[in-house]
Short mmCIF file of C-alpha atoms in Angstrom, two decimals:
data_model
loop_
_atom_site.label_atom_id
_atom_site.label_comp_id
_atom_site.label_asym_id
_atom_site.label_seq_id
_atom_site.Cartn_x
_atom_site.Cartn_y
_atom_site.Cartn_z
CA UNK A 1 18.76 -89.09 -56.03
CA UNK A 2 22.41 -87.13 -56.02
CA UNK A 3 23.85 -87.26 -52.64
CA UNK A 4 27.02 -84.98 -52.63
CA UNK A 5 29.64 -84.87 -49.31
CA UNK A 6 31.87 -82.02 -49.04
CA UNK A 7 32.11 -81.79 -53.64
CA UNK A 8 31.88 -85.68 -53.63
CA UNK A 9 29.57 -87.87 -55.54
CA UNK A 10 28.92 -90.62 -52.79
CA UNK A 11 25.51 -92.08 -53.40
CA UNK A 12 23.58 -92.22 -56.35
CA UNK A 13 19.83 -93.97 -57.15
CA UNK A 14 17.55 -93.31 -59.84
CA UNK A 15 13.89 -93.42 -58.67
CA UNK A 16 11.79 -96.43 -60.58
CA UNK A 17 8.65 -95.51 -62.54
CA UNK A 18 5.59 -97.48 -60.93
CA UNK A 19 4.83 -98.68 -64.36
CA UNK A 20 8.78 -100.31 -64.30
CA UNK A 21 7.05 -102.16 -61.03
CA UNK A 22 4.03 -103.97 -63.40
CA UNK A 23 7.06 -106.31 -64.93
CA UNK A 24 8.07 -107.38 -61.52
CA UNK A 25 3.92 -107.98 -60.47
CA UNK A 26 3.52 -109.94 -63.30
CA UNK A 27 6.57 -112.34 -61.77
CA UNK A 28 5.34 -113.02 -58.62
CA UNK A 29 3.48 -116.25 -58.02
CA UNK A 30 0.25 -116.27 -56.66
CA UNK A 31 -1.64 -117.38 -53.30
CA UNK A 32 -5.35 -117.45 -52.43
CA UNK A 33 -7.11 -116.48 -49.19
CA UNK A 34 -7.22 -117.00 -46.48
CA UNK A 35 -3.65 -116.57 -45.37
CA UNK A 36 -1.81 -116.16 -41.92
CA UNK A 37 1.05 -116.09 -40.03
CA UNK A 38 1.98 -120.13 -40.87
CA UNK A 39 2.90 -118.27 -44.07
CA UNK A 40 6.09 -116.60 -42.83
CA UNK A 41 7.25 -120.27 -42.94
CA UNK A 42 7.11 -120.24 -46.72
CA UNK A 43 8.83 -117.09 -47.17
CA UNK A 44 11.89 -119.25 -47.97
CA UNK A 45 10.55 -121.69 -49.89
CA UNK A 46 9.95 -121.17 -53.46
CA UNK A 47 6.33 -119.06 -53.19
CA UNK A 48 8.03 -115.62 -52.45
CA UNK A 49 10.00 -114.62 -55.46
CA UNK A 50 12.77 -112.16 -54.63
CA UNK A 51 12.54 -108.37 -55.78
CA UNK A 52 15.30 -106.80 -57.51
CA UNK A 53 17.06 -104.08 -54.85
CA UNK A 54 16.18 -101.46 -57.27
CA UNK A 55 12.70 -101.31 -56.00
CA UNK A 56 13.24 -100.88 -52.51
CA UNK A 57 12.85 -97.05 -52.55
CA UNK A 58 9.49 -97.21 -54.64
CA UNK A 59 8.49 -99.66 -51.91
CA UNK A 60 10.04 -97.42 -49.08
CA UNK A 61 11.99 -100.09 -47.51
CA UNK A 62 15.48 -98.43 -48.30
CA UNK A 63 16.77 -99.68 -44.77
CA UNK A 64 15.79 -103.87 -45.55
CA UNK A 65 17.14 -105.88 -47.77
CA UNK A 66 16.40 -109.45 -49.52
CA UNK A 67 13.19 -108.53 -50.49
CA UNK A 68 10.73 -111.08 -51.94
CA UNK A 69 7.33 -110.87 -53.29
CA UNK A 70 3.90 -112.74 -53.51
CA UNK A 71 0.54 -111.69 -55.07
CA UNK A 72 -3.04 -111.98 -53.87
CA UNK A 73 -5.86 -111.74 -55.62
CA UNK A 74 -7.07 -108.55 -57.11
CA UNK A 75 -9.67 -106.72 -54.73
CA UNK A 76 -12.79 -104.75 -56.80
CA UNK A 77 -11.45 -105.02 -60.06
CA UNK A 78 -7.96 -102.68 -60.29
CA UNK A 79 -6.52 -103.22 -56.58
CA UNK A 80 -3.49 -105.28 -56.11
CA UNK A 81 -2.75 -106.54 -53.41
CA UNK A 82 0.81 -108.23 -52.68
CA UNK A 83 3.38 -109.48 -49.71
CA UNK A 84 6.43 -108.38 -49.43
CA UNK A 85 9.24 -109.90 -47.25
CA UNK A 86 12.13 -108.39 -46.19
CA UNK A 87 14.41 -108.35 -43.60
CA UNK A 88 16.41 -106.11 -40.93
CA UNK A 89 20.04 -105.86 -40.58
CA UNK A 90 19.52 -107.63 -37.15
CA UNK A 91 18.45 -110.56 -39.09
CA UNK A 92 14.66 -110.01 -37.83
CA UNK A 93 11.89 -110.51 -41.11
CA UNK A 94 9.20 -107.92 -41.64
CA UNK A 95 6.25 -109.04 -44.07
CA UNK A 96 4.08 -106.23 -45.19
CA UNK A 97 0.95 -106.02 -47.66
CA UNK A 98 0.69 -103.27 -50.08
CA UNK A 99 -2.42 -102.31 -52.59
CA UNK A 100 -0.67 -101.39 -56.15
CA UNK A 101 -3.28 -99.30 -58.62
CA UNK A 102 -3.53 -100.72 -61.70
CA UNK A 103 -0.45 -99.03 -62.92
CA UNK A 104 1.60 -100.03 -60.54
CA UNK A 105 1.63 -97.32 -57.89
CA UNK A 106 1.79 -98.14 -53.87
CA UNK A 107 -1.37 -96.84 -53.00
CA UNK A 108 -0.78 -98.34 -49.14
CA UNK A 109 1.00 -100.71 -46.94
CA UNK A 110 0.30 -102.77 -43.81
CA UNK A 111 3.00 -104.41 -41.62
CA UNK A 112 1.86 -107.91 -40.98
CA UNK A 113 4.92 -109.17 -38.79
CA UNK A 114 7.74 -107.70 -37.54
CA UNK A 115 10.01 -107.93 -34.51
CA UNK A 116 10.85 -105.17 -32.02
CA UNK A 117 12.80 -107.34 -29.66
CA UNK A 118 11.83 -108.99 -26.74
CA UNK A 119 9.83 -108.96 -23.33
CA UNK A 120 11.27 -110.26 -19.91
CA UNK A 121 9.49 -113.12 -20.67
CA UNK A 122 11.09 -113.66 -23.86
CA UNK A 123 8.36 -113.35 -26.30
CA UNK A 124 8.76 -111.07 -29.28
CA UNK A 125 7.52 -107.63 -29.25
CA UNK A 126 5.68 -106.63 -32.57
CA UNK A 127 3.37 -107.82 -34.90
CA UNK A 128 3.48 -110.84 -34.39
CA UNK A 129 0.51 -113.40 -35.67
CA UNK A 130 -1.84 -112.15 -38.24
CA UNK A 131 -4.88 -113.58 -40.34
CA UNK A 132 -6.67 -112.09 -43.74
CA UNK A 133 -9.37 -114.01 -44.51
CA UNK A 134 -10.84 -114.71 -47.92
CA UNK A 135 -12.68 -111.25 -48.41
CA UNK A 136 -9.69 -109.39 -46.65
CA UNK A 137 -10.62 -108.59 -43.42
CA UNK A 138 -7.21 -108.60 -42.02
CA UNK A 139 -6.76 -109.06 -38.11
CA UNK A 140 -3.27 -108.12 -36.42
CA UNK A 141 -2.22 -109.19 -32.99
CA UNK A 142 0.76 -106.97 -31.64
CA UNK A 143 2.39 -108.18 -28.43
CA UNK A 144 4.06 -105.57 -26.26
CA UNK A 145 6.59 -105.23 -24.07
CA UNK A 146 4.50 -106.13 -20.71
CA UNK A 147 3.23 -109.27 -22.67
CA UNK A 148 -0.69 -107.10 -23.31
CA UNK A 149 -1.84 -108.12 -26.70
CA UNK A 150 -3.47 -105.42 -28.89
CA UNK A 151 -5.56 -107.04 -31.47
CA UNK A 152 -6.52 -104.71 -34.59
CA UNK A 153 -8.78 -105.30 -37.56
CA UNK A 154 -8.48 -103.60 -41.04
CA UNK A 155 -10.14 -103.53 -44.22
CA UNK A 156 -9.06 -102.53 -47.85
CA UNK A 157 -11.31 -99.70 -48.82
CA UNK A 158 -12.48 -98.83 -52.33
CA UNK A 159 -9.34 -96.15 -52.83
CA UNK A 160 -7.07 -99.24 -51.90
CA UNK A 161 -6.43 -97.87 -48.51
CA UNK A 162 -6.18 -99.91 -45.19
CA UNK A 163 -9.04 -98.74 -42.82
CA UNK A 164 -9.39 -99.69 -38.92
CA UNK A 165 -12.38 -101.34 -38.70
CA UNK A 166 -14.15 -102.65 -34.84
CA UNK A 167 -14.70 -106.60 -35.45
CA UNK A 168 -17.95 -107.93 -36.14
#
């Protein structure tokens, strides 16, 4: 991408290839299910390997930065499924899952946790607990501003898309 300002060069990024993405995949460690929020406390230990800045437009997260990565295991045979960590100029972490085709392409992404701010009585507003258990039902509790809790469930689908699902 060219960004010009009044004749001036002043930005410049070259898109990365999804198949460029594979080689950083293949880096990440691995974790098994289930999984939850006590996880966000490893995000700085040495589990979550960091991302090169490169990649943060193929992941769409041009406005984070320190990004750092973690795969799960493959769902139905070609869908894979990894964490990514990043974090907000304010300092506040977001952790999102994403489903990568076999070549490398996102095919969809989930935020797990993040932090809106605050309520009055100081609890975090956002995503802020989550759970995927070991055949990836994945249950979200957001908290917002008047302290209500919205609990959601999802499920990967076949395409490698996150689907709503009631729980049962």
């Amino acid at each position: 991408m060219i960004v010009l300002y009044e004749g001036y060069l002043v930005f410049f990024s070259k898109e990365v290839p999804s198949d460029n993405f594979i080689s950083e995949y293949n880096k990440l460690s691995n974790i098994s299910l289930p999984t939850n929020y006590d996880l966000i406390d490893s995000i700085e230990d040495s589990k979550f390997i960091p991302i090169p800045d490169k990649y943060k437009y193929f992941l769409g997260l041009e406005y984070l930065s320190n990004y750092k990565g973690l795969k799960l295991p493959i769902v139905n045979k070609d869908i894979k499924p990894i964490l990514i960590s990043a974090y907000q100029e304010s300092g506040e972490q977001n952790l999102y899952i994403y489903n990568l085709s076999e070549e490398g392409k996102v095919l969809d992404k989930l935020v797990l946790f993040s932090i809106e701010g605050e309520t009055e009585q100081g609890n975090n507003i956002g995503n802020n607990t989550f759970n995927i258990d070991k055949n990836y039902k994945i249950k979200i509790t957001r908290t917002l501003e008047n302290d209500k809790k919205i609990i959601k469930y999802y499920r990967i689908n076949k395409n490698g898309k996150f689907e709503e699902i009631n729980n049962k």
